PDB file of N, CA, C and O in Angstrom:
ATOM      1  N   MET A 151    -138.159  62.893-114.444  1.00 48.00           N
ATOM      2  CA  MET A 151    -137.242  63.324-113.416  1.00 48.00           C
ATOM      3  C   MET A 151    -135.856  63.492-114.040  1.00 48.00           C
ATOM      4  O   MET A 151    -135.385  62.650-114.775  1.00 48.00           O
ATOM      5  N   SER A 152    -135.222  64.582-113.734  1.00 67.00           N
ATOM      6  CA  SER A 152    -133.883  64.854-114.260  1.00 67.00           C
ATOM      7  C   SER A 152    -132.839  64.117-113.449  1.00 67.00           C
ATOM      8  O   SER A 152    -132.989  63.936-112.245  1.00 67.00           O
ATOM      9  N   SER A 153    -131.781  63.713-114.114  1.00 73.00           N
ATOM     10  CA  SER A 153    -130.682  63.074-113.396  1.00 73.00           C
ATOM     11  C   SER A 153    -129.831  64.141-112.717  1.00 73.00           C
ATOM     12  O   SER A 153    -129.779  65.290-113.146  1.00 73.00           O
ATOM     13  N   VAL A 154    -129.169  63.757-111.642  1.00 72.00           N
ATOM     14  CA  VAL A 154    -128.297  64.664-110.899  1.00 72.00           C
ATOM     15  C   VAL A 154    -126.858  64.330-111.269  1.00 72.00           C
ATOM     16  O   VAL A 154    -126.435  63.182-111.159  1.00 72.00           O
ATOM     17  N   HIS A 155    -126.127  65.321-111.726  1.00 81.00           N
ATOM     18  CA  HIS A 155    -124.740  65.138-112.117  1.00 81.00           C
ATOM     19  C   HIS A 155    -123.829  65.419-110.925  1.00 81.00           C
ATOM     20  O   HIS A 155    -124.092  66.340-110.140  1.00 81.00           O
ATOM     21  N   ASP A 156    -122.754  64.652-110.800  1.00 90.00           N
ATOM     22  CA  ASP A 156    -121.801  64.862-109.710  1.00 90.00           C
ATOM     23  C   ASP A 156    -121.244  66.283-109.716  1.00 90.00           C
ATOM     24  O   ASP A 156    -121.064  66.884-108.663  1.00 90.00           O
ATOM     25  N   VAL A 157    -120.991  66.811-110.892  1.00 94.00           N
ATOM     26  CA  VAL A 157    -120.422  68.151-111.003  1.00 94.00           C
ATOM     27  C   VAL A 157    -121.402  69.194-110.462  1.00 94.00           C
ATOM     28  O   VAL A 157    -120.998  70.175-109.848  1.00 94.00           O
ATOM     29  N   ASP A 158    -122.704  68.961-110.642  1.00 94.00           N
ATOM     30  CA  ASP A 158    -123.709  69.900-110.140  1.00 94.00           C
ATOM     31  C   ASP A 158    -123.653  69.994-108.623  1.00 94.00           C
ATOM     32  O   ASP A 158    -123.676  71.084-108.054  1.00 94.00           O
ATOM     33  N   VAL A 159    -123.589  68.859-107.972  1.00 94.00           N
ATOM     34  CA  VAL A 159    -123.530  68.829-106.512  1.00 94.00           C
ATOM     35  C   VAL A 159    -122.246  69.496-106.029  1.00 94.00           C
ATOM     36  O   VAL A 159    -122.264  70.294-105.083  1.00 94.00           O
ATOM     37  N   LEU A 160    -121.151  69.193-106.661  1.00 95.00           N
ATOM     38  CA  LEU A 160    -119.864  69.793-106.313  1.00 95.00           C
ATOM     39  C   LEU A 160    -119.900  71.307-106.494  1.00 95.00           C
ATOM     40  O   LEU A 160    -119.422  72.060-105.636  1.00 95.00           O
ATOM     41  N   LEU A 161    -120.499  71.769-107.573  1.00 96.00           N
ATOM     42  CA  LEU A 161    -120.586  73.196-107.837  1.00 96.00           C
ATOM     43  C   LEU A 161    -121.464  73.904-106.799  1.00 96.00           C
ATOM     44  O   LEU A 161    -121.130  74.991-106.333  1.00 96.00           O
ATOM     45  N   LEU A 162    -122.561  73.297-106.408  1.00 95.00           N
ATOM     46  CA  LEU A 162    -123.408  73.885-105.364  1.00 95.00           C
ATOM     47  C   LEU A 162    -122.658  73.999-104.045  1.00 95.00           C
ATOM     48  O   LEU A 162    -122.711  75.035-103.372  1.00 95.00           O
ATOM     49  N   LEU A 163    -121.954  72.952-103.673  1.00 95.00           N
ATOM     50  CA  LEU A 163    -121.195  72.968-102.422  1.00 95.00           C
ATOM     51  C   LEU A 163    -120.081  74.011-102.471  1.00 95.00           C
ATOM     52  O   LEU A 163    -119.902  74.789-101.527  1.00 95.00           O
ATOM     53  N   ALA A 164    -119.352  74.051-103.560  1.00 97.00           N
ATOM     54  CA  ALA A 164    -118.254  75.012-103.699  1.00 97.00           C
ATOM     55  C   ALA A 164    -118.776  76.448-103.707  1.00 97.00           C
ATOM     56  O   ALA A 164    -118.165  77.334-103.099  1.00 97.00           O
ATOM     57  N   THR A 165    -119.905  76.673-104.353  1.00 96.00           N
ATOM     58  CA  THR A 165    -120.480  78.019-104.374  1.00 96.00           C
ATOM     59  C   THR A 165    -120.935  78.427-102.981  1.00 96.00           C
ATOM     60  O   THR A 165    -120.746  79.568-102.571  1.00 96.00           O
ATOM     61  N   SER A 166    -121.489  77.483-102.234  1.00 95.00           N
ATOM     62  CA  SER A 166    -121.908  77.826-100.869  1.00 95.00           C
ATOM     63  C   SER A 166    -120.708  78.176 -99.999  1.00 95.00           C
ATOM     64  O   SER A 166    -120.792  79.074 -99.160  1.00 95.00           O
ATOM     65  N   LEU A 167    -119.589  77.517-100.223  1.00 95.00           N
ATOM     66  CA  LEU A 167    -118.364  77.850 -99.474  1.00 95.00           C
ATOM     67  C   LEU A 167    -117.796  79.201 -99.897  1.00 95.00           C
ATOM     68  O   LEU A 167    -117.430  80.020 -99.055  1.00 95.00           O
ATOM     69  N   ALA A 168    -117.730  79.429-101.188  1.00 95.00           N
ATOM     70  CA  ALA A 168    -117.079  80.633-101.707  1.00 95.00           C
ATOM     71  C   ALA A 168    -117.943  81.886-101.569  1.00 95.00           C
ATOM     72  O   ALA A 168    -117.415  82.988-101.506  1.00 95.00           O
ATOM     73  N   ALA A 169    -119.258  81.716-101.508  1.00 92.00           N
ATOM     74  CA  ALA A 169    -120.160  82.872-101.508  1.00 92.00           C
ATOM     75  C   ALA A 169    -120.877  83.032-100.163  1.00 92.00           C
ATOM     76  O   ALA A 169    -122.047  83.369-100.126  1.00 92.00           O
ATOM     77  N   LYS A 170    -120.177  82.795 -99.086  1.00 89.00           N
ATOM     78  CA  LYS A 170    -120.811  82.909 -97.768  1.00 89.00           C
ATOM     79  C   LYS A 170    -121.320  84.311 -97.472  1.00 89.00           C
ATOM     80  O   LYS A 170    -122.416  84.502 -96.994  1.00 89.00           O
ATOM     81  N   ARG A 171    -120.494  85.315 -97.687  1.00 90.00           N
ATOM     82  CA  ARG A 171    -120.841  86.675 -97.294  1.00 90.00           C
ATOM     83  C   ARG A 171    -121.191  87.591 -98.473  1.00 90.00           C
ATOM     84  O   ARG A 171    -121.779  88.630 -98.295  1.00 90.00           O
ATOM     85  N   ARG A 172    -120.791  87.196 -99.673  1.00 93.00           N
ATOM     86  CA  ARG A 172    -121.035  88.006-100.860  1.00 93.00           C
ATOM     87  C   ARG A 172    -120.963  87.081-102.063  1.00 93.00           C
ATOM     88  O   ARG A 172    -120.425  85.977-101.958  1.00 93.00           O
ATOM     89  N   PRO A 173    -121.502  87.496-103.206  1.00 95.00           N
ATOM     90  CA  PRO A 173    -121.366  86.659-104.407  1.00 95.00           C
ATOM     91  C   PRO A 173    -119.894  86.378-104.703  1.00 95.00           C
ATOM     92  O   PRO A 173    -119.034  87.228-104.500  1.00 95.00           O
ATOM     93  N   ALA A 174    -119.612  85.177-105.135  1.00 95.00           N
ATOM     94  CA  ALA A 174    -118.234  84.749-105.399  1.00 95.00           C
ATOM     95  C   ALA A 174    -117.892  84.905-106.874  1.00 95.00           C
ATOM     96  O   ALA A 174    -118.735  84.701-107.744  1.00 95.00           O
ATOM     97  N   GLU A 175    -116.644  85.231-107.124  1.00 94.00           N
ATOM     98  CA  GLU A 175    -116.140  85.266-108.488  1.00 94.00           C
ATOM     99  C   GLU A 175    -115.872  83.827-108.936  1.00 94.00           C
ATOM    100  O   GLU A 175    -115.615  82.948-108.101  1.00 94.00           O
ATOM    101  N   PRO A 176    -115.930  83.565-110.234  1.00 92.00           N
ATOM    102  CA  PRO A 176    -115.701  82.196-110.715  1.00 92.00           C
ATOM    103  C   PRO A 176    -114.389  81.578-110.216  1.00 92.00           C
ATOM    104  O   PRO A 176    -114.358  80.398-109.875  1.00 92.00           O
ATOM    105  N   GLY A 177    -113.328  82.363-110.139  1.00 94.00           N
ATOM    106  CA  GLY A 177    -112.048  81.834-109.653  1.00 94.00           C
ATOM    107  C   GLY A 177    -112.126  81.364-108.210  1.00 94.00           C
ATOM    108  O   GLY A 177    -111.477  80.376-107.829  1.00 94.00           O
ATOM    109  N   GLU A 178    -112.927  82.029-107.403  1.00 96.00           N
ATOM    110  CA  GLU A 178    -113.101  81.617-106.013  1.00 96.00           C
ATOM    111  C   GLU A 178    -113.876  80.301-105.923  1.00 96.00           C
ATOM    112  O   GLU A 178    -113.578  79.454-105.082  1.00 96.00           O
ATOM    113  N   ILE A 179    -114.834  80.128-106.811  1.00 96.00           N
ATOM    114  CA  ILE A 179    -115.604  78.884-106.840  1.00 96.00           C
ATOM    115  C   ILE A 179    -114.715  77.725-107.291  1.00 96.00           C
ATOM    116  O   ILE A 179    -114.745  76.642-106.707  1.00 96.00           O
ATOM    117  N   VAL A 180    -113.890  77.965-108.295  1.00 95.00           N
ATOM    118  CA  VAL A 180    -112.965  76.923-108.766  1.00 95.00           C
ATOM    119  C   VAL A 180    -111.967  76.565-107.656  1.00 95.00           C
ATOM    120  O   VAL A 180    -111.651  75.385-107.452  1.00 95.00           O
ATOM    121  N   ALA A 181    -111.480  77.552-106.913  1.00 96.00           N
ATOM    122  CA  ALA A 181    -110.576  77.276-105.790  1.00 96.00           C
ATOM    123  C   ALA A 181    -111.271  76.441-104.732  1.00 96.00           C
ATOM    124  O   ALA A 181    -110.667  75.525-104.149  1.00 96.00           O
ATOM    125  N   ALA A 182    -112.546  76.700-104.480  1.00 96.00           N
ATOM    126  CA  ALA A 182    -113.301  75.903-103.513  1.00 96.00           C
ATOM    127  C   ALA A 182    -113.480  74.470-104.012  1.00 96.00           C
ATOM    128  O   ALA A 182    -113.395  73.518-103.224  1.00 96.00           O
ATOM    129  N   ILE A 183    -113.718  74.306-105.307  1.00 96.00           N
ATOM    130  CA  ILE A 183    -113.817  72.952-105.875  1.00 96.00           C
ATOM    131  C   ILE A 183    -112.508  72.203-105.673  1.00 96.00           C
ATOM    132  O   ILE A 183    -112.497  71.041-105.268  1.00 96.00           O
ATOM    133  N   ASP A 184    -111.398  72.860-105.936  1.00 96.00           N
ATOM    134  CA  ASP A 184    -110.085  72.240-105.752  1.00 96.00           C
ATOM    135  C   ASP A 184    -109.866  71.860-104.296  1.00 96.00           C
ATOM    136  O   ASP A 184    -109.336  70.790-103.996  1.00 96.00           O
ATOM    137  N   LEU A 185    -110.283  72.710-103.374  1.00 95.00           N
ATOM    138  CA  LEU A 185    -110.152  72.419-101.946  1.00 95.00           C
ATOM    139  C   LEU A 185    -110.988  71.210-101.543  1.00 95.00           C
ATOM    140  O   LEU A 185    -110.520  70.340-100.807  1.00 95.00           O
ATOM    141  N   ILE A 186    -112.200  71.125-102.042  1.00 94.00           N
ATOM    142  CA  ILE A 186    -113.111  70.039-101.689  1.00 94.00           C
ATOM    143  C   ILE A 186    -112.667  68.720-102.301  1.00 94.00           C
ATOM    144  O   ILE A 186    -112.622  67.688-101.626  1.00 94.00           O
ATOM    145  N   GLN A 187    -112.335  68.728-103.578  1.00 93.00           N
ATOM    146  CA  GLN A 187    -112.128  67.486-104.319  1.00 93.00           C
ATOM    147  C   GLN A 187    -110.674  67.177-104.634  1.00 93.00           C
ATOM    148  O   GLN A 187    -110.339  66.027-104.885  1.00 93.00           O
ATOM    149  N   GLY A 188    -109.831  68.178-104.673  1.00 92.00           N
ATOM    150  CA  GLY A 188    -108.435  67.931-105.008  1.00 92.00           C
ATOM    151  C   GLY A 188    -108.127  68.042-106.481  1.00 92.00           C
ATOM    152  O   GLY A 188    -106.972  68.050-106.873  1.00 92.00           O
ATOM    153  N   ASN A 189    -109.137  68.092-107.304  1.00 92.00           N
ATOM    154  CA  ASN A 189    -108.960  68.366-108.733  1.00 92.00           C
ATOM    155  C   ASN A 189    -110.213  69.053-109.252  1.00 92.00           C
ATOM    156  O   ASN A 189    -111.270  68.977-108.647  1.00 92.00           O
ATOM    157  N   VAL A 190    -110.076  69.728-110.360  1.00 94.00           N
ATOM    158  CA  VAL A 190    -111.168  70.525-110.909  1.00 94.00           C
ATOM    159  C   VAL A 190    -111.649  69.879-112.198  1.00 94.00           C
ATOM    160  O   VAL A 190    -110.837  69.551-113.067  1.00 94.00           O
ATOM    161  N   PRO A 191    -112.976  69.699-112.344  1.00 94.00           N
ATOM    162  CA  PRO A 191    -113.496  69.159-113.604  1.00 94.00           C
ATOM    163  C   PRO A 191    -113.155  70.086-114.767  1.00 94.00           C
ATOM    164  O   PRO A 191    -112.868  71.273-114.572  1.00 94.00           O
ATOM    165  N   GLY A 192    -113.229  69.573-115.953  1.00 93.00           N
ATOM    166  CA  GLY A 192    -112.911  70.342-117.152  1.00 93.00           C
ATOM    167  C   GLY A 192    -113.844  71.527-117.357  1.00 93.00           C
ATOM    168  O   GLY A 192    -114.950  71.587-116.809  1.00 93.00           O
ATOM    169  N   GLU A 193    -113.380  72.456-118.166  1.00 94.00           N
ATOM    170  CA  GLU A 193    -114.130  73.689-118.437  1.00 94.00           C
ATOM    171  C   GLU A 193    -115.515  73.394-118.999  1.00 94.00           C
ATOM    172  O   GLU A 193    -116.501  74.037-118.611  1.00 94.00           O
ATOM    173  N   GLU A 194    -115.613  72.433-119.899  1.00 96.00           N
ATOM    174  CA  GLU A 194    -116.896  72.106-120.515  1.00 96.00           C
ATOM    175  C   GLU A 194    -117.890  71.588-119.479  1.00 96.00           C
ATOM    176  O   GLU A 194    -119.048  72.002-119.440  1.00 96.00           O
ATOM    177  N   LYS A 195    -117.430  70.680-118.606  1.00 95.00           N
ATOM    178  CA  LYS A 195    -118.323  70.146-117.575  1.00 95.00           C
ATOM    179  C   LYS A 195    -118.775  71.229-116.608  1.00 95.00           C
ATOM    180  O   LYS A 195    -119.936  71.261-116.196  1.00 95.00           O
ATOM    181  N   LEU A 196    -117.854  72.111-116.238  1.00 95.00           N
ATOM    182  CA  LEU A 196    -118.214  73.191-115.320  1.00 95.00           C
ATOM    183  C   LEU A 196    -119.192  74.169-115.961  1.00 95.00           C
ATOM    184  O   LEU A 196    -120.166  74.586-115.322  1.00 95.00           O
ATOM    185  N   SER A 197    -118.956  74.539-117.205  1.00 94.00           N
ATOM    186  CA  SER A 197    -119.864  75.491-117.854  1.00 94.00           C
ATOM    187  C   SER A 197    -121.252  74.879-118.036  1.00 94.00           C
ATOM    188  O   SER A 197    -122.263  75.564-117.872  1.00 94.00           O
ATOM    189  N   GLU A 198    -121.315  73.582-118.332  1.00 95.00           N
ATOM    190  CA  GLU A 198    -122.611  72.902-118.441  1.00 95.00           C
ATOM    191  C   GLU A 198    -123.321  72.893-117.086  1.00 95.00           C
ATOM    192  O   GLU A 198    -124.536  73.099-117.012  1.00 95.00           O
ATOM    193  N   ALA A 199    -122.567  72.661-116.013  1.00 95.00           N
ATOM    194  CA  ALA A 199    -123.150  72.644-114.668  1.00 95.00           C
ATOM    195  C   ALA A 199    -123.664  74.026-114.281  1.00 95.00           C
ATOM    196  O   ALA A 199    -124.760  74.152-113.725  1.00 95.00           O
ATOM    197  N   PHE A 200    -122.887  75.080-114.570  1.00 95.00           N
ATOM    198  CA  PHE A 200    -123.352  76.443-114.297  1.00 95.00           C
ATOM    199  C   PHE A 200    -124.664  76.703-115.053  1.00 95.00           C
ATOM    200  O   PHE A 200    -125.617  77.241-114.483  1.00 95.00           O
ATOM    201  N   ALA A 201    -124.714  76.324-116.315  1.00 94.00           N
ATOM    202  CA  ALA A 201    -125.909  76.555-117.133  1.00 94.00           C
ATOM    203  C   ALA A 201    -127.098  75.762-116.597  1.00 94.00           C
ATOM    204  O   ALA A 201    -128.219  76.295-116.494  1.00 94.00           O
ATOM    205  N   ARG A 202    -126.879  74.498-116.252  1.00 94.00           N
ATOM    206  CA  ARG A 202    -127.963  73.652-115.739  1.00 94.00           C
ATOM    207  C   ARG A 202    -128.529  74.218-114.436  1.00 94.00           C
ATOM    208  O   ARG A 202    -129.741  74.364-114.269  1.00 94.00           O
ATOM    209  N   LEU A 203    -127.631  74.544-113.504  1.00 94.00           N
ATOM    210  CA  LEU A 203    -128.072  75.034-112.202  1.00 94.00           C
ATOM    211  C   LEU A 203    -128.728  76.409-112.316  1.00 94.00           C
ATOM    212  O   LEU A 203    -129.681  76.708-111.602  1.00 94.00           O
ATOM    213  N   GLY A 204    -128.236  77.223-113.226  1.00 94.00           N
ATOM    214  CA  GLY A 204    -128.859  78.523-113.463  1.00 94.00           C
ATOM    215  C   GLY A 204    -130.255  78.383-114.050  1.00 94.00           C
ATOM    216  O   GLY A 204    -131.184  79.065-113.637  1.00 94.00           O
ATOM    217  N   SER A 205    -130.408  77.478-115.001  1.00 94.00           N
ATOM    218  CA  SER A 205    -131.716  77.301-115.648  1.00 94.00           C
ATOM    219  C   SER A 205    -132.734  76.673-114.710  1.00 94.00           C
ATOM    220  O   SER A 205    -133.935  76.855-114.887  1.00 94.00           O
ATOM    221  N   HIS A 206    -132.263  75.957-113.689  1.00 93.00           N
ATOM    222  CA  HIS A 206    -133.159  75.357-112.693  1.00 93.00           C
ATOM    223  C   HIS A 206    -133.388  76.282-111.495  1.00 93.00           C
ATOM    224  O   HIS A 206    -134.031  75.897-110.524  1.00 93.00           O
ATOM    225  N   GLY A 207    -132.841  77.491-111.562  1.00 95.00           N
ATOM    226  CA  GLY A 207    -133.077  78.462-110.506  1.00 95.00           C
ATOM    227  C   GLY A 207    -132.297  78.222-109.233  1.00 95.00           C
ATOM    228  O   GLY A 207    -132.734  78.627-108.156  1.00 95.00           O
ATOM    229  N   LEU A 208    -131.126  77.585-109.327  1.00 95.00           N
ATOM    230  CA  LEU A 208    -130.325  77.311-108.132  1.00 95.00           C
ATOM    231  C   LEU A 208    -129.118  78.222-107.996  1.00 95.00           C
ATOM    232  O   LEU A 208    -128.599  78.397-106.896  1.00 95.00           O
ATOM    233  N   LEU A 209    -128.654  78.789-109.098  1.00 96.00           N
ATOM    234  CA  LEU A 209    -127.555  79.754-109.078  1.00 96.00           C
ATOM    235  C   LEU A 209    -128.027  81.047-109.717  1.00 96.00           C
ATOM    236  O   LEU A 209    -128.801  81.023-110.672  1.00 96.00           O
ATOM    237  N   GLN A 210    -127.550  82.152-109.187  1.00 94.00           N
ATOM    238  CA  GLN A 210    -127.857  83.452-109.787  1.00 94.00           C
ATOM    239  C   GLN A 210    -126.568  84.229-109.967  1.00 94.00           C
ATOM    240  O   GLN A 210    -125.696  84.202-109.109  1.00 94.00           O
ATOM    241  N   GLY A 211    -126.442  84.849-111.096  1.00 91.00           N
ATOM    242  CA  GLY A 211    -125.266  85.652-111.382  1.00 91.00           C
ATOM    243  C   GLY A 211    -125.622  87.124-111.399  1.00 91.00           C
ATOM    244  O   GLY A 211    -126.751  87.498-111.700  1.00 91.00           O
ATOM    245  N   ASN A 212    -124.662  87.941-111.032  1.00 89.00           N
ATOM    246  CA  ASN A 212    -124.806  89.390-111.126  1.00 89.00           C
ATOM    247  C   ASN A 212    -123.410  89.955-111.340  1.00 89.00           C
ATOM    248  O   ASN A 212    -122.435  89.205-111.330  1.00 89.00           O
ATOM    249  N   PRO A 213    -123.269  91.261-111.543  1.00 90.00           N
ATOM    250  CA  PRO A 213    -121.932  91.820-111.801  1.00 90.00           C
ATOM    251  C   PRO A 213    -120.916  91.537-110.700  1.00 90.00           C
ATOM    252  O   PRO A 213    -119.719  91.497-110.961  1.00 90.00           O
ATOM    253  N   ALA A 214    -121.390  91.303-109.472  1.00 91.00           N
ATOM    254  CA  ALA A 214    -120.470  91.040-108.363  1.00 91.00           C
ATOM    255  C   ALA A 214    -119.994  89.590-108.321  1.00 91.00           C
ATOM    256  O   ALA A 214    -118.997  89.273-107.678  1.00 91.00           O
ATOM    257  N   GLY A 215    -120.696  88.672-108.990  1.00 94.00           N
ATOM    258  CA  GLY A 215    -120.292  87.269-108.980  1.00 94.00           C
ATOM    259  C   GLY A 215    -121.481  86.329-109.032  1.00 94.00           C
ATOM    260  O   GLY A 215    -122.541  86.663-109.541  1.00 94.00           O
ATOM    261  N   VAL A 216    -121.303  85.148-108.460  1.00 95.00           N
ATOM    262  CA  VAL A 216    -122.316  84.091-108.480  1.00 95.00           C
ATOM    263  C   VAL A 216    -122.686  83.746-107.046  1.00 95.00           C
ATOM    264  O   VAL A 216    -121.820  83.674-106.174  1.00 95.00           O
ATOM    265  N   ALA A 217    -123.968  83.505-106.812  1.00 95.00           N
ATOM    266  CA  ALA A 217    -124.434  83.135-105.478  1.00 95.00           C
ATOM    267  C   ALA A 217    -125.536  82.087-105.601  1.00 95.00           C
ATOM    268  O   ALA A 217    -126.128  81.909-106.676  1.00 95.00           O
ATOM    269  N   LEU A 218    -125.817  81.419-104.509  1.00 95.00           N
ATOM    270  CA  LEU A 218    -126.925  80.477-104.465  1.00 95.00           C
ATOM    271  C   LEU A 218    -128.229  81.255-104.355  1.00 95.00           C
ATOM    272  O   LEU A 218    -128.286  82.309-103.734  1.00 95.00           O
ATOM    273  N   THR A 219    -129.281  80.709-104.936  1.00 94.00           N
ATOM    274  CA  THR A 219    -130.601  81.301-104.757  1.00 94.00           C
ATOM    275  C   THR A 219    -131.181  80.783-103.443  1.00 94.00           C
ATOM    276  O   THR A 219    -130.627  79.872-102.815  1.00 94.00           O
ATOM    277  N   ALA A 220    -132.300  81.332-103.048  1.00 93.00           N
ATOM    278  CA  ALA A 220    -132.953  80.876-101.820  1.00 93.00           C
ATOM    279  C   ALA A 220    -133.353  79.399-101.948  1.00 93.00           C
ATOM    280  O   ALA A 220    -133.265  78.636-100.981  1.00 93.00           O
ATOM    281  N   ALA A 221    -133.755  78.985-103.154  1.00 94.00           N
ATOM    282  CA  ALA A 221    -134.122  77.580-103.377  1.00 94.00           C
ATOM    283  C   ALA A 221    -132.932  76.660-103.176  1.00 94.00           C
ATOM    284  O   ALA A 221    -133.053  75.582-102.578  1.00 94.00           O
ATOM    285  N   ALA A 222    -131.760  77.081-103.642  1.00 92.00           N
ATOM    286  CA  ALA A 222    -130.553  76.260-103.467  1.00 92.00           C
ATOM    287  C   ALA A 222    -130.140  76.211-102.010  1.00 92.00           C
ATOM    288  O   ALA A 222    -129.714  75.164-101.518  1.00 92.00           O
ATOM    289  N   GLU A 223    -130.272  77.320-101.305  1.00 91.00           N
ATOM    290  CA  GLU A 223    -129.931  77.324 -99.891  1.00 91.00           C
ATOM    291  C   GLU A 223    -130.861  76.422 -99.097  1.00 91.00           C
ATOM    292  O   GLU A 223    -130.460  75.816 -98.105  1.00 91.00           O
ATOM    293  N   ALA A 224    -132.111  76.310 -99.524  1.00 91.00           N
ATOM    294  CA  ALA A 224    -133.063  75.447 -98.848  1.00 91.00           C
ATOM    295  C   ALA A 224    -132.730  73.967 -99.032  1.00 91.00           C
ATOM    296  O   ALA A 224    -133.114  73.149 -98.197  1.00 91.00           O
ATOM    297  N   LEU A 225    -132.001  73.649-100.110  1.00 85.00           N
ATOM    298  CA  LEU A 225    -131.616  72.255-100.325  1.00 85.00           C
ATOM    299  C   LEU A 225    -130.634  71.821 -99.270  1.00 85.00           C
ATOM    300  O   LEU A 225    -130.493  70.735 -98.880  1.00 85.00           O
TER     301      LEU A 225
END
């Protein structure tokens, strides 16, 4: 069983806020993280979280931005 990182949960929540109607740009997701938590994790932690969630099929990227997959929305 994989461990769940705090940054992963925060990133999922922020992406769901920022990408309600359309895929969100990374800056919009970071702004949502700041709104939720009051501070933003470091670049390395965020990039690792994006990679982890993408490899587990929870985030999808396209030219328009980043959005949750159907599996992530079901969570």
